[in-house]
Coordinates of C-alpha atoms in Angstrom, one line a residue:
Chain O
M1 CA 14.1 35.3 -21.7
T2 CA 11.4 33.3 -23.5
D3 CA 10.9 34.2 -27.2
P4 CA 7.1 33.6 -27.9
T5 CA 8.0 32.7 -31.6
K6 CA 9.8 30.0 -30.5
P7 CA 8.6 26.5 -30.5
A8 CA 8.5 25.4 -26.7
D9 CA 9.3 21.8 -27.0
F10 CA 13.0 21.6 -25.6
I11 CA 11.3 19.4 -22.9
R12 CA 8.4 17.6 -23.6
I13 CA 6.8 15.6 -20.9
R14 CA 3.4 13.7 -22.6
N15 CA 0.9 11.9 -20.0
V16 CA 3.2 11.1 -17.4
S17 CA 1.5 9.3 -14.7
K18 CA 3.9 8.0 -11.2
H19 CA 1.9 5.9 -8.7
F20 CA 3.5 4.8 -5.7
G21 CA 1.2 2.1 -4.5
D22 CA -2.1 3.2 -4.6
F23 CA -1.2 6.7 -4.3
V24 CA -1.0 8.8 -7.2
A25 CA 1.6 11.4 -7.1
V26 CA 1.6 12.6 -10.5
D27 CA -1.8 12.3 -12.7
G28 CA -1.5 12.4 -16.5
V29 CA 0.8 15.5 -16.9
N30 CA 1.3 17.1 -20.4
L31 CA 4.1 20.1 -20.5
D32 CA 6.2 21.4 -23.1
I33 CA 9.3 23.8 -21.9
G34 CA 11.2 25.6 -24.0
K35 CA 14.9 26.0 -24.4
S36 CA 16.3 28.6 -22.2
E37 CA 13.3 29.1 -19.9
L38 CA 13.0 29.7 -16.6
F39 CA 10.2 27.8 -15.7
S40 CA 8.7 27.0 -12.2
I41 CA 6.5 24.2 -11.1
L42 CA 4.5 26.0 -8.0
G43 CA 2.7 24.0 -5.4
G44 CA 1.7 23.0 -1.9
S45 CA 3.4 20.0 -0.3
G46 CA 2.4 17.1 -1.6
C47 CA 0.8 18.2 -4.9
G48 CA 3.6 16.4 -6.9
K49 CA 5.9 18.8 -8.0
S50 CA 8.7 17.2 -6.4
T51 CA 7.9 13.8 -7.7
L52 CA 7.9 15.2 -11.5
L53 CA 11.4 17.0 -11.0
R54 CA 12.5 13.9 -9.7
M55 CA 11.6 11.8 -12.6
M56 CA 12.7 14.6 -15.1
A57 CA 16.4 14.0 -13.2
G58 CA 15.8 10.2 -13.3
F59 CA 15.6 9.4 -9.5
E60 CA 11.9 7.8 -10.3
T61 CA 10.6 6.1 -13.4
P62 CA 7.1 7.3 -14.3
T63 CA 4.4 4.4 -14.3
S64 CA 3.5 5.9 -17.9
G65 CA 3.8 8.3 -20.3
T66 CA 7.2 10.0 -21.7
I67 CA 9.8 12.6 -21.2
E68 CA 12.2 14.0 -24.1
I69 CA 14.5 16.3 -23.8
D70 CA 16.1 18.0 -26.8
G71 CA 14.5 15.5 -28.7
V72 CA 15.7 12.6 -27.1
D73 CA 13.3 10.0 -24.8
V74 CA 14.9 10.2 -21.3
T75 CA 12.2 8.0 -19.7
N76 CA 14.1 5.2 -18.9
Q77 CA 17.6 6.6 -18.7
P78 CA 19.5 6.4 -15.5
P79 CA 20.3 9.7 -13.5
Y80 CA 24.3 9.5 -14.7
E81 CA 23.5 9.6 -18.8
R82 CA 20.9 12.4 -18.7
P83 CA 22.2 15.9 -19.8
V84 CA 20.8 17.1 -16.9
N85 CA 21.7 18.2 -13.5
M86 CA 20.0 18.7 -10.4
M87 CA 20.4 21.3 -7.7
F88 CA 18.9 19.5 -4.3
Q89 CA 17.4 21.4 -1.7
S90 CA 19.2 20.2 1.1
Y91 CA 22.4 21.1 -1.4
A92 CA 23.7 17.4 -1.0
I93 CA 27.5 18.5 -0.6
F94 CA 30.0 16.0 0.1
P95 CA 31.1 16.7 3.3
H96 CA 34.4 14.6 2.7
M97 CA 35.3 16.9 -0.2
N98 CA 36.4 20.8 0.0
V99 CA 34.8 23.2 -2.0
E100 CA 36.8 22.5 -5.3
K101 CA 36.5 18.8 -5.0
N102 CA 32.6 18.9 -4.7
I103 CA 32.5 21.2 -8.1
A104 CA 34.8 19.1 -9.7
Y105 CA 33.3 15.6 -9.0
G106 CA 30.9 15.6 -12.0
L107 CA 34.0 16.5 -14.5
R108 CA 36.2 13.7 -13.2
K109 CA 33.5 10.9 -13.7
E110 CA 33.5 12.4 -17.3
G111 CA 37.1 11.6 -17.3
I112 CA 37.9 14.8 -19.0
A113 CA 41.7 15.9 -18.9
K114 CA 43.0 17.5 -15.6
Q115 CA 44.0 20.8 -17.4
E116 CA 40.5 21.0 -18.9
I117 CA 38.7 20.5 -15.2
I118 CA 41.2 23.4 -13.7
K119 CA 40.1 25.6 -16.1
R120 CA 36.0 25.1 -16.0
V121 CA 36.4 24.8 -12.2
D122 CA 38.3 28.4 -12.4
D123 CA 35.4 29.7 -14.7
V124 CA 32.4 28.4 -13.0
V125 CA 33.9 29.6 -9.3
G126 CA 34.1 33.1 -11.0
L127 CA 30.8 32.8 -12.0
V128 CA 29.1 32.1 -8.5
Q129 CA 31.6 34.1 -7.0
L130 CA 32.9 31.2 -4.5
G131 CA 37.2 32.3 -5.6
D132 CA 37.9 32.7 -2.0
F133 CA 36.4 29.5 -0.6
R134 CA 38.1 26.8 -2.9
K135 CA 39.6 25.2 -0.5
R136 CA 37.2 25.5 2.7
R137 CA 35.5 22.1 3.9
P138 CA 31.6 22.2 3.3
D139 CA 31.3 22.8 7.4
Q140 CA 32.8 25.9 7.2
L141 CA 30.8 27.6 4.8
S142 CA 27.4 29.2 5.2
G143 CA 23.9 28.8 3.9
G144 CA 24.3 31.0 0.9
Q145 CA 28.0 29.8 0.1
R146 CA 26.7 26.0 0.1
Q147 CA 23.8 27.2 -2.0
R148 CA 26.6 28.5 -4.9
V149 CA 28.6 25.3 -4.3
A150 CA 25.5 23.2 -5.1
L151 CA 24.8 25.6 -8.0
A152 CA 28.4 25.3 -9.5
R153 CA 28.6 21.6 -9.1
A154 CA 25.6 21.3 -11.1
L155 CA 26.4 24.0 -13.6
I156 CA 29.8 22.8 -14.3
K157 CA 28.8 20.0 -16.0
R158 CA 27.0 22.1 -19.0
P159 CA 23.9 20.3 -18.1
K160 CA 21.2 21.0 -20.9
V161 CA 18.7 21.4 -17.9
L162 CA 19.1 22.3 -14.7
L163 CA 16.4 21.1 -12.1
L164 CA 16.4 23.2 -8.9
D165 CA 14.6 22.0 -6.2
E166 CA 13.6 24.5 -3.7
P167 CA 16.6 26.3 -4.5
L168 CA 16.2 29.3 -2.0
A169 CA 14.0 27.7 0.8
A170 CA 16.9 27.2 2.9
L171 CA 18.2 30.8 3.2
D172 CA 17.2 33.7 4.7
K173 CA 14.6 36.7 3.5
K174 CA 17.1 39.1 2.6
L175 CA 19.5 36.5 1.1
R176 CA 16.9 35.0 -0.8
E177 CA 15.9 38.1 -2.6
H178 CA 19.6 38.5 -3.4
T179 CA 20.3 34.9 -4.7
Q180 CA 17.1 35.2 -6.7
F181 CA 18.3 38.1 -9.0
E182 CA 21.7 36.3 -9.3
L183 CA 20.2 32.7 -10.4
M184 CA 18.1 34.9 -13.1
N185 CA 21.5 36.4 -14.1
I186 CA 23.2 33.3 -14.1
Q187 CA 20.5 31.5 -16.1
D188 CA 20.5 34.6 -18.7
E189 CA 24.2 34.5 -18.9
L190 CA 24.5 30.9 -20.0
G191 CA 21.2 30.3 -21.6
V192 CA 20.3 27.0 -19.7
T193 CA 17.0 25.8 -19.5
F194 CA 16.0 26.1 -15.6
V195 CA 13.3 24.3 -14.3
V196 CA 12.6 25.2 -10.6
V197 CA 10.1 23.8 -8.1
T198 CA 8.9 25.4 -5.3
H199 CA 6.2 26.2 -2.8
D200 CA 6.7 29.8 -2.8
Q201 CA 4.4 31.8 -4.7
E202 CA 6.3 35.3 -4.8
E203 CA 9.7 33.2 -5.5
A204 CA 8.1 31.6 -8.4
M205 CA 6.4 35.2 -9.7
T206 CA 9.6 36.9 -9.7
L207 CA 12.1 34.2 -11.4
S208 CA 10.0 32.8 -13.8
T209 CA 9.1 33.0 -17.4
R210 CA 6.3 30.7 -16.8
I211 CA 4.6 28.8 -14.2
A212 CA 2.6 26.0 -13.8
V213 CA 0.7 25.7 -10.6
M214 CA 0.3 22.1 -9.6
N215 CA -2.1 20.6 -7.1
E216 CA -3.3 17.0 -6.8
G217 CA -0.9 15.8 -9.2
R218 CA -2.4 17.5 -12.2
F219 CA -1.3 20.9 -13.8
L220 CA -3.9 23.5 -12.9
Q221 CA -3.1 26.5 -15.2
V222 CA 0.6 27.1 -17.2
G223 CA 1.3 30.3 -18.1
T224 CA 3.5 33.8 -17.2
P225 CA 3.4 35.1 -13.7
K226 CA 1.3 37.8 -14.9
E227 CA -1.3 35.8 -16.8
I228 CA -1.3 33.3 -13.5
Y229 CA -2.0 36.7 -11.3
E230 CA -4.5 38.5 -13.3
Y231 CA -6.1 35.8 -14.8
P232 CA -6.3 32.5 -12.7
N233 CA -8.6 30.2 -14.2
S234 CA -9.8 28.5 -11.2
R235 CA -10.7 29.1 -7.6
F236 CA -7.4 27.1 -6.2
V237 CA -5.1 29.1 -8.4
A238 CA -6.6 32.3 -7.3
D239 CA -6.3 31.5 -3.8
F240 CA -2.9 29.7 -3.8
I241 CA -1.1 32.8 -5.9
G242 CA -1.5 36.1 -3.5
T243 CA -4.4 36.8 -1.7
I244 CA -8.0 37.6 -3.5
N245 CA -11.6 38.2 -2.6
T246 CA -14.1 36.1 -4.4
F247 CA -18.1 36.3 -4.8
E248 CA -20.3 34.2 -5.6
G249 CA -22.8 34.8 -8.3
T250 CA -25.2 34.1 -11.1
V251 CA -24.9 35.8 -14.4
S252 CA -27.9 37.7 -14.8
R253 CA -27.0 39.7 -18.3
I254 CA -25.1 39.6 -20.9
D255 CA -23.9 42.6 -23.3
D256 CA -21.2 42.6 -26.1
N257 CA -18.1 42.8 -23.8
A258 CA -19.5 42.9 -20.4
M259 CA -22.0 40.9 -18.2
S260 CA -23.9 41.7 -15.1
V261 CA -23.5 39.0 -12.3
D262 CA -25.9 38.6 -9.3
C263 CA -23.8 38.8 -6.4
P264 CA -25.9 38.7 -3.1
E265 CA -22.6 39.5 -0.7
L266 CA -22.3 42.2 -3.1
G267 CA -25.7 43.5 -2.8
G268 CA -26.8 42.9 -6.5
D269 CA -25.8 42.8 -9.8
V270 CA -22.0 44.0 -10.4
R271 CA -20.2 44.6 -13.9
A272 CA -17.4 42.6 -15.1
L273 CA -15.9 42.3 -18.5
I274 CA -16.0 39.6 -20.7
D275 CA -12.5 38.5 -22.2
D276 CA -11.7 36.0 -25.0
N277 CA -11.6 33.2 -22.4
T278 CA -14.9 33.7 -20.6
H279 CA -17.9 32.1 -22.5
V280 CA -20.7 32.5 -20.1
N281 CA -24.2 32.1 -20.7
V282 CA -27.0 33.5 -18.9
G283 CA -27.8 31.8 -15.4
Q284 CA -24.6 30.5 -14.9
Q285 CA -22.8 30.0 -11.6
V286 CA -19.7 32.1 -11.3
C287 CA -16.9 33.5 -9.0
I288 CA -16.1 37.3 -9.4
A289 CA -12.5 37.7 -8.1
V290 CA -10.7 40.8 -7.1
R291 CA -7.3 41.6 -5.7
P292 CA -7.1 43.6 -2.8
E293 CA -4.9 46.1 -4.3
K294 CA -7.7 46.9 -7.2
I295 CA -10.3 47.8 -4.8
F296 CA -10.3 51.5 -3.6
I297 CA -11.5 53.0 -0.5
S298 CA -13.2 56.4 -0.1
F299 CA -15.5 58.0 2.3
E300 CA -17.6 59.4 -0.5
E301 CA -19.5 57.1 -2.8
P302 CA -17.6 56.7 -6.0
E303 CA -19.4 58.3 -9.0
D304 CA -18.4 55.9 -11.7
H305 CA -21.5 54.2 -12.8
E306 CA -19.8 51.1 -14.3
G307 CA -17.5 50.4 -11.4
V308 CA -18.7 47.9 -8.7
R309 CA -19.2 49.2 -5.3
A310 CA -20.2 48.2 -2.0
H311 CA -20.6 50.1 1.4
G312 CA -19.1 48.5 4.5
V313 CA -17.3 49.4 8.1
V314 CA -13.5 49.1 8.8
D315 CA -13.3 46.0 11.0
D316 CA -9.3 45.9 11.3
F317 CA -6.4 47.1 9.5
G318 CA -2.4 46.1 9.4
Y319 CA 0.5 48.4 8.8
F320 CA 3.3 46.6 7.2
G321 CA 5.6 49.4 6.4
N322 CA 5.3 49.8 2.6
L323 CA 1.6 49.4 2.6
S324 CA -1.5 48.8 5.1
L325 CA -3.8 45.9 5.0
Y326 CA -7.6 46.8 5.7
R327 CA -10.3 44.4 6.3
I328 CA -13.7 45.9 5.6
R329 CA -17.4 44.6 6.8
L330 CA -19.8 44.6 3.8
E331 CA -23.2 45.4 4.7
S332 CA -23.9 41.4 3.6
G333 CA -21.7 40.6 6.4
R334 CA -19.0 39.7 4.2
T335 CA -15.2 40.9 5.1
I336 CA -13.2 41.9 2.2
Q337 CA -9.6 42.4 2.1
V338 CA -8.2 45.7 0.6
S339 CA -4.4 47.1 0.3
W340 CA -3.3 50.5 0.1
Q341 CA 0.0 51.7 -0.8
N342 CA 1.7 54.1 1.9
Q343 CA 3.0 56.7 -0.3
R344 CA 2.6 59.3 2.0
R345 CA 4.5 59.7 4.9
S346 CA 2.2 60.5 7.8
A347 CA 1.9 59.5 11.4
K348 CA -1.9 59.9 11.1
R349 CA -4.4 57.1 10.0
F350 CA -6.0 57.2 6.9
V351 CA -9.0 55.7 8.4
E352 CA -9.9 54.3 11.7
W353 CA -11.8 51.4 13.4
E354 CA -15.9 51.5 12.9
D355 CA -15.1 54.5 10.0
K356 CA -18.0 53.8 7.4
V357 CA -16.6 53.7 3.8
W358 CA -16.9 52.6 0.6
V359 CA -15.1 49.8 -1.6
S360 CA -15.0 50.0 -5.4
W361 CA -13.2 48.5 -8.1
R362 CA -13.4 48.9 -11.9
P363 CA -14.9 46.4 -13.9
R364 CA -11.8 45.3 -15.8
S365 CA -10.2 44.7 -12.1
A366 CA -11.9 42.0 -11.5
V367 CA -11.6 38.3 -13.0
V368 CA -14.5 35.9 -14.1
I369 CA -13.8 32.4 -12.9
K370 CA -16.4 29.8 -13.9
G371 CA -17.8 27.0 -12.1
E372 CA -19.6 26.4 -8.8
S373 CA -17.3 26.2 -5.5
Chain K
M1 CA 24.9 21.2 48.4
N2 CA 21.2 20.7 48.8
K3 CA 20.0 17.2 49.8
Q4 CA 18.4 16.0 46.5
S5 CA 21.5 16.3 44.8
R6 CA 23.7 14.7 47.3
F7 CA 20.8 11.6 47.1
I8 CA 21.7 11.9 43.6
L9 CA 25.0 11.8 44.0
A10 CA 25.1 8.5 46.5
V11 CA 23.0 6.6 43.9
L12 CA 25.4 7.6 41.3
A13 CA 28.1 6.2 43.4
F14 CA 26.1 3.2 44.4
G15 CA 25.8 2.2 40.7
Y16 CA 29.0 2.2 39.3
A17 CA 30.2 0.6 42.7
F18 CA 28.2 -2.3 41.9
L19 CA 29.6 -2.2 38.4
Y20 CA 33.1 -1.3 38.8
I21 CA 34.6 -2.9 42.4
P22 CA 34.7 -6.8 41.0
L23 CA 36.8 -5.3 38.0
V24 CA 39.2 -3.0 40.4
S25 CA 39.7 -6.3 42.4
V26 CA 41.0 -8.1 39.6
V27 CA 43.4 -5.8 38.9
V28 CA 44.4 -4.9 42.2
Y29 CA 45.1 -8.3 43.2
S30 CA 46.9 -8.9 39.9
F31 CA 49.5 -6.7 41.6
N32 CA 49.7 -9.1 44.6
D33 CA 53.0 -10.6 45.6
S34 CA 51.4 -13.9 47.5
K35 CA 51.0 -16.7 45.9
L36 CA 47.2 -16.9 47.3
A37 CA 45.2 -15.1 44.8
T38 CA 42.9 -13.9 47.8
V39 CA 45.4 -12.8 50.5
W40 CA 47.5 -9.4 50.2
G41 CA 50.9 -9.9 50.4
G42 CA 52.2 -6.7 49.0
F43 CA 52.9 -4.8 45.8
S44 CA 54.6 -6.6 42.6
T45 CA 54.5 -7.1 39.1
R46 CA 55.8 -10.6 39.2
W47 CA 52.8 -12.4 37.8
Y48 CA 52.7 -10.4 34.6
G49 CA 56.6 -11.5 34.2
E50 CA 55.5 -14.9 34.9
L51 CA 52.3 -14.3 32.7
F52 CA 54.9 -13.5 29.9
R53 CA 56.9 -16.9 30.2
N54 CA 53.6 -19.1 30.4
D55 CA 53.5 -20.4 26.7
Q56 CA 50.1 -22.1 27.1
V57 CA 49.0 -18.5 27.6
L58 CA 50.6 -16.5 25.0
D59 CA 49.7 -19.5 22.6
A60 CA 45.8 -18.7 23.7
A61 CA 46.1 -15.2 23.3
F62 CA 47.6 -15.2 20.2
L63 CA 44.9 -17.5 18.8
S64 CA 42.1 -15.3 20.2
L65 CA 43.6 -12.2 18.7
R66 CA 43.9 -13.8 15.3
I67 CA 40.2 -15.1 15.3
A68 CA 39.1 -11.5 16.6
A69 CA 40.9 -9.8 13.8
T70 CA 39.8 -12.3 10.9
S71 CA 36.3 -12.7 12.3
A72 CA 35.9 -8.9 13.0
T73 CA 37.1 -8.4 9.5
F74 CA 34.7 -10.7 7.7
A75 CA 31.6 -9.2 9.9
T76 CA 32.3 -5.6 8.8
I77 CA 32.3 -6.8 5.1
L78 CA 29.3 -8.6 5.5
G79 CA 27.1 -6.6 8.1
T80 CA 28.3 -3.5 5.8
M81 CA 27.1 -5.1 2.7
A82 CA 24.0 -6.2 4.7
G83 CA 23.2 -2.7 6.1
L84 CA 23.7 -1.1 2.7
V85 CA 21.3 -3.5 1.0
L86 CA 18.5 -3.1 3.6
V87 CA 18.5 0.8 3.9
R88 CA 19.6 1.7 0.7
F89 CA 17.6 -0.6 -2.1
G90 CA 14.3 0.5 -1.6
R91 CA 11.2 -1.1 -0.2
F92 CA 11.9 -4.9 -1.9
K93 CA 9.9 -7.5 -0.8
G94 CA 10.6 -9.3 2.6
R95 CA 12.6 -6.5 3.6
T96 CA 10.8 -6.0 7.2
L97 CA 11.4 -9.9 7.5
F98 CA 15.4 -9.3 6.6
S99 CA 15.7 -6.6 8.7
G100 CA 14.3 -8.5 11.7
M101 CA 16.3 -11.6 11.2
I102 CA 19.5 -9.9 10.7
T103 CA 19.2 -8.5 14.5
S104 CA 18.0 -11.9 15.8
P105 CA 21.4 -12.9 16.9
L106 CA 21.9 -10.3 18.9
V107 CA 18.9 -11.6 21.3
M108 CA 19.7 -15.4 20.5
P109 CA 21.1 -17.0 23.5
E110 CA 24.9 -18.2 22.8
V111 CA 24.1 -21.8 23.9
I112 CA 21.7 -22.0 21.3
T113 CA 24.2 -20.2 18.5
G114 CA 26.9 -22.2 20.0
L115 CA 25.1 -25.5 19.3
S116 CA 23.4 -25.2 16.3
L117 CA 27.1 -23.8 14.8
L118 CA 28.1 -26.9 16.1
L119 CA 25.8 -29.2 14.3
F120 CA 26.2 -27.3 11.3
F121 CA 30.0 -27.9 11.5
V122 CA 29.6 -31.7 11.9
S123 CA 26.8 -32.3 9.2
L124 CA 29.0 -30.1 6.7
H125 CA 32.2 -32.3 7.7
G126 CA 30.4 -35.5 6.8
L127 CA 28.7 -33.9 3.5
I128 CA 31.9 -32.3 2.2
G129 CA 34.8 -33.6 4.4
W130 CA 35.3 -30.0 5.9
P131 CA 35.9 -28.9 8.6
G132 CA 38.4 -31.8 9.2
Q133 CA 39.8 -30.4 12.8
R134 CA 37.6 -27.8 14.4
G135 CA 39.7 -24.7 15.7
F136 CA 40.6 -21.4 14.0
S137 CA 38.7 -21.4 11.2
T138 CA 35.4 -22.8 12.6
I139 CA 35.5 -20.4 15.6
T140 CA 36.6 -17.7 13.4
I141 CA 33.2 -18.1 11.0
A142 CA 30.9 -19.0 14.2
H143 CA 31.8 -15.5 15.6
T144 CA 31.7 -13.7 12.2
T145 CA 28.1 -14.8 12.1
F146 CA 27.2 -13.5 15.4
S147 CA 29.1 -10.2 15.2
M148 CA 28.2 -9.1 11.6
A149 CA 24.7 -8.7 13.3
F150 CA 26.2 -5.7 15.3
V151 CA 28.0 -4.4 12.6
A152 CA 24.6 -4.4 10.3
V153 CA 22.8 -2.5 13.1
I154 CA 25.5 0.1 13.4
I155 CA 25.9 0.5 9.8
Q156 CA 21.9 0.6 9.5
S157 CA 21.6 3.3 11.8
R158 CA 24.2 5.2 10.1
L159 CA 22.9 5.2 7.3
A160 CA 19.7 5.8 7.9
A161 CA 20.7 9.2 9.6
M162 CA 22.6 10.0 6.5
D163 CA 21.1 12.4 3.5
E164 CA 20.3 10.1 0.7
S165 CA 20.3 12.9 -1.5
L166 CA 24.3 12.7 -1.1
E167 CA 23.7 9.7 -3.3
E168 CA 21.8 10.9 -5.6
A169 CA 23.9 14.1 -6.2
A170 CA 26.5 11.8 -6.9
M171 CA 24.5 9.9 -9.3
D172 CA 23.4 13.1 -10.8
L173 CA 27.0 14.2 -11.6
G174 CA 27.2 11.4 -13.5
G175 CA 29.1 8.7 -10.8
H176 CA 27.5 5.2 -11.8
P177 CA 25.8 3.4 -8.7
L178 CA 28.6 0.9 -7.9
R179 CA 31.4 3.8 -8.2
V180 CA 29.1 6.1 -5.9
V181 CA 29.3 3.7 -3.2
F182 CA 33.3 4.1 -3.3
D183 CA 33.0 7.4 -3.9
I184 CA 30.4 8.7 -1.2
T185 CA 28.9 6.1 0.9
L186 CA 31.6 4.3 2.1
P187 CA 33.8 7.2 3.1
L188 CA 31.0 8.8 4.8
I189 CA 30.4 5.3 6.9
A190 CA 34.0 4.6 7.1
P191 CA 33.5 5.8 11.3
A192 CA 30.9 3.8 11.6
M193 CA 32.9 0.8 9.9
V194 CA 35.7 1.1 12.2
A195 CA 33.5 1.1 15.3
G196 CA 31.3 -2.1 14.2
W197 CA 35.0 -3.8 13.4
L198 CA 36.2 -2.7 17.0
L199 CA 33.1 -3.9 18.4
A200 CA 33.1 -7.4 16.6
F201 CA 36.7 -7.5 17.9
T202 CA 35.8 -7.0 21.4
L203 CA 32.7 -9.3 20.7
S204 CA 35.1 -12.1 19.5
L205 CA 37.9 -11.6 22.3
D206 CA 35.3 -12.0 24.9
D207 CA 33.4 -15.0 23.7
L208 CA 33.7 -18.0 25.6
V209 CA 30.4 -20.0 24.7
I210 CA 30.4 -20.1 21.3
A211 CA 33.8 -20.7 21.0
S212 CA 34.1 -24.0 23.3
F213 CA 31.0 -25.3 21.5
V214 CA 32.7 -24.9 18.0
S215 CA 36.7 -25.5 18.8
G216 CA 38.2 -28.6 18.5
P217 CA 41.3 -29.9 20.6
G218 CA 44.4 -28.1 21.1
S219 CA 42.6 -24.9 20.2
S220 CA 41.9 -23.0 22.9
T221 CA 41.2 -19.4 23.0
L222 CA 42.0 -17.0 25.9
P223 CA 38.7 -17.3 27.7
M224 CA 38.3 -20.6 27.6
Y225 CA 42.1 -21.2 28.9
I226 CA 41.3 -18.8 31.6
F227 CA 38.0 -20.7 32.4
S228 CA 39.7 -24.1 32.5
K229 CA 42.3 -22.9 34.5
V230 CA 39.8 -21.1 37.4
K231 CA 37.9 -24.6 37.7
L232 CA 41.1 -25.6 39.5
G233 CA 41.6 -22.9 41.6
V234 CA 42.3 -19.2 40.6
T235 CA 45.6 -18.1 40.3
P236 CA 47.2 -15.0 40.4
D237 CA 48.7 -14.7 37.1
I238 CA 45.1 -15.2 35.9
N239 CA 44.4 -11.9 37.5
A240 CA 47.1 -10.5 35.9
L241 CA 45.8 -11.9 32.5
A242 CA 42.3 -11.0 33.0
S243 CA 44.1 -7.1 33.9
L244 CA 45.8 -6.9 30.4
F245 CA 42.1 -7.8 29.2
I246 CA 39.9 -5.4 30.5
L247 CA 42.8 -3.0 29.1
I248 CA 42.7 -3.9 25.7
V249 CA 38.5 -4.2 26.1
V250 CA 38.6 -0.6 27.4
V251 CA 41.0 0.6 24.7
G252 CA 38.6 -0.9 21.9
L253 CA 35.8 0.6 23.1
I254 CA 36.8 4.0 23.5
V255 CA 38.5 4.0 20.2
A256 CA 34.9 2.7 18.9
W257 CA 32.8 5.5 20.9
M258 CA 35.0 8.1 19.5
A259 CA 34.7 6.8 16.2
M260 CA 30.8 7.0 16.6
R261 CA 31.0 10.4 17.8
K262 CA 32.9 11.6 14.7
T263 CA 30.2 10.3 12.5
Q264 CA 27.3 11.9 14.5
T265 CA 29.4 15.2 14.3
R266 CA 29.2 15.3 10.6

């Protein structure tokens, strides 16, 4: 886990850009990653995250900027000289070698003595629990086993940094959850710095010590999963991570630690907190964003006078087992999403279609995002 | 069986009959006892025996096999190199042009190829005094030039289908690019190379036109020998020779096909 007191500069990426002809894949990115971090780069397809990872691995050379790993400038080092290994999205297991030979390949290229290779293969095979499959051919392995071979093959080189390109995308949901925790355990045990590229926000949230959200070649926000989820700094981040309801508005009053925002969609002034990051002025365009699970539904008007409330009717709802999702149409015509934990076991529904309900949330549950939409 | 499927079957039979009746008749007549190649006189294998006592035929066959094996080997080496560069070395300038140029020998009329090679050898002889006598070496070079195009196309399609991250992974694990070619790329395209070699071998064995242009006196390949004999009338031992040829080509094609299939299932 990250120690916040330790300087986060094991990997230093400075002003790195990558152009492919006219197309700018990565646009002046700066990033510091600490030793033993499990860092995720999260973004949609074509956002430049894979290009950035490939530049760290050495398969692409930055158009400009530098990449340092453990104090050494590796910007122009070829991949076979970098203290970095990569786990490919396709796993890239050599089909003409058995599991053992695949895993030992990196050590053989280093010219390490046979005895030592055997010992280290034993260690890493134990670590990823592949003992029974050592002599198998890759086409006789399941997806999960192939993933372990790829991981073992990269880890055996004892890299300073392990790069993982969509490590779990090829696995089914159950296996993915299991493997996720296994990856975290292995990372914890070895203390290797992991850099994961993923488009799956859930995966990034559970795995990472920190996340960078990337769009159009730039980082929009870098922070812990909690920061990214609870304090998104832009509409894109708020929207990309999880589900969120956003309401455009204008700041109408500022007090010591709270403000009022005039949101037409919520029928007037609503209260929101001012935290250290939000410096706003009266008259400024802002957006109030609130997560579905932070909204309450009630039949009676809530009594909390500071709280934000609005009246509406139940438009639709979905049952997901552990929770239910409601779509409530407010009087302004705007529909919002509310999620509700199904704590009680009951066949009876809590609300029905066209029920008139109140939705409400506490001022500190909402986040204020600056700027016009 | 309904009407439609009977019709389809008939079409199929007709198509294949069209293709194979001439070949089958050659094989059947090769077992003809009669001295006249087109009159049936009972079953016999005497023409095969006679064939193997004919030194001219054996010399021509041996020359053809030597040329085919040598040119196929060179074509495989050069074609593999061309395929590797065109698929794996990124988008260098003029790649599309090279890519198109490598395939043009496939569609070039053989007469043109043969003529241009002949002119080339003649002027080369004028310049550096080699090749003094046209024969084995000139035919081998000529066959290499057109069959390497076929090999390059086979290798290209195989490489394009192969996951490039395999080579990247090997490099990432510390393999220098040249080592990676030998560790990963070549073993994985080996079946395609075998298929390419066999195709080049059969192409060389079949070729009459180009060989006629670039061969010299006293160096007749088997197709050239057959062609010259047929001009004087078909003799039964030519039928036997043609049958053996068909056998070799069929075996070569089957092995090439199996090698290609093996690559695809990988």
